[in-house]
XYZ file of C-alpha atoms in Angstrom:
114
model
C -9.831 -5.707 -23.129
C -7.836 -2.427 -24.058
C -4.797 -0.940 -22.642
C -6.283 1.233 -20.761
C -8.918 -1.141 -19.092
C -6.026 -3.320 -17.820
C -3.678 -0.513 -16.755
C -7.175 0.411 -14.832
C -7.010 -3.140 -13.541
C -3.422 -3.743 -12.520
C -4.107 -0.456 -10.700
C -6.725 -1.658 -8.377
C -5.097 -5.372 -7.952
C -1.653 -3.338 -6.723
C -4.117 -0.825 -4.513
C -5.860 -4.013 -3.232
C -2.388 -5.888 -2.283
C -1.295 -2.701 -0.765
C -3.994 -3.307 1.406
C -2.409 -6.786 2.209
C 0.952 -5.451 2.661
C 0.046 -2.644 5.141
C -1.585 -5.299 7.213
C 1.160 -7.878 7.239
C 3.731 -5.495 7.738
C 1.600 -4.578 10.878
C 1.654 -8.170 11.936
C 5.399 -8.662 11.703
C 5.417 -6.162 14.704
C 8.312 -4.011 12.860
C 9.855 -6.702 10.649
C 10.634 -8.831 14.264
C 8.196 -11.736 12.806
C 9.621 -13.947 10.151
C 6.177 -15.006 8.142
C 4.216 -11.796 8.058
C 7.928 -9.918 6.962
C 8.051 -12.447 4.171
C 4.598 -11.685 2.809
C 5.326 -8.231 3.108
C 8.191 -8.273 0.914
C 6.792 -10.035 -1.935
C 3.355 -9.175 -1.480
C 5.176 -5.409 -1.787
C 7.173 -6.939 -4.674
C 4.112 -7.818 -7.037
C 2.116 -4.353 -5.724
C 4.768 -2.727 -7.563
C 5.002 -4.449 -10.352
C 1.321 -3.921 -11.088
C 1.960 -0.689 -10.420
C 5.037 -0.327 -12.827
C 2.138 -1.997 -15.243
C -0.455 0.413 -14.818
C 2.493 3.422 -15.758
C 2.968 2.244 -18.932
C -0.292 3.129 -19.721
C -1.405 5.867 -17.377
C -0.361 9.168 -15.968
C 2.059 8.681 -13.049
C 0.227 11.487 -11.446
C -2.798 10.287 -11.415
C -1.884 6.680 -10.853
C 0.090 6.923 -7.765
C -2.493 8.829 -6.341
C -4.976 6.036 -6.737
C -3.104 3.383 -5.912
C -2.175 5.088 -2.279
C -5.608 6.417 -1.966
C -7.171 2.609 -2.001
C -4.170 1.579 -0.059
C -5.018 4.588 2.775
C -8.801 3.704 2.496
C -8.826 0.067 2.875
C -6.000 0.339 5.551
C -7.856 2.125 7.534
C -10.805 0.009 6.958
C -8.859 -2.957 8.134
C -7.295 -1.332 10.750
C -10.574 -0.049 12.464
C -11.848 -3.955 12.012
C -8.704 -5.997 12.546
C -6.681 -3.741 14.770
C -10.021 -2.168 17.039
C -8.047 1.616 15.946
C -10.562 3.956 16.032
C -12.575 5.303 13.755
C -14.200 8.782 14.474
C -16.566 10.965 12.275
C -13.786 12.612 10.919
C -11.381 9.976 9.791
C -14.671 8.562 8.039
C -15.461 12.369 6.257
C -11.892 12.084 5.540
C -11.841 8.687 4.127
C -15.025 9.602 2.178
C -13.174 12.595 0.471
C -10.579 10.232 -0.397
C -13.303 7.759 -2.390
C -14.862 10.561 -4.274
C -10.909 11.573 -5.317
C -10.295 7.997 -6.785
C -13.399 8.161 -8.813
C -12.580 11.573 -9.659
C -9.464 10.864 -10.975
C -10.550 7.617 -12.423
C -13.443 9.798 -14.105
C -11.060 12.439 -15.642
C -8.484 10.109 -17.101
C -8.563 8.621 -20.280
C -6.885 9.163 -23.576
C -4.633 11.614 -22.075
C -0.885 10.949 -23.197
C 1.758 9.953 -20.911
């Protein structure tokens, strides 16, 4: 696997624990619950690291933006299914135009130089 491909990788792992984090941090009902607190905090810790990973390799730009776009999309995702928060036409448009972003950008990236 090349550079780029796991820079790609680390990307979507630290989107995906992002995810995790959100949710947990939700749990610990504003950092008043001990166990979901703790996961935050190093689930946060190794997001960022994978994140820090994927810079190395790819545009800051263009990686922040993905990582906090699959962070916003599966948040709300879990929120709507976890959480019962709503989920109206628009926030799914909206969440739509925020997939077809990520692959954009994922699209439109490669070989540039950092």
């Amino acid at each position: 696997m090349n550079k780029e491909s796991v820079a790609w990788m680390s990307l979507l792992f630290a989107g995906l624990l992002e995810i995790i984090w959100a949710t947990t941090m939700k749990l610990s009902e504003g950092f008043t619950v001990l166990t979901p607190t703790l996961w935050t905090i190093a689930l946060l810790i190794v997001s960022f690291g994978l994140l820090a990973k994927a810079f190395r390799v790819l545009p800051a730009g263009t990686g922040y933006a993905v990582f906090t776009g699959i962070g916003a999309v599966g948040t709300v995702i879990v929120g709507a299914f976890l959480f019962d928060e709503a989920l109206s036409g628009w926030k799914l448009l909206l969440v739509t135009t925020l997939i077809i972003g990520i692959i954009g950008l994922k699209q439109v990236t490669g070989g540039e130089e950092v």
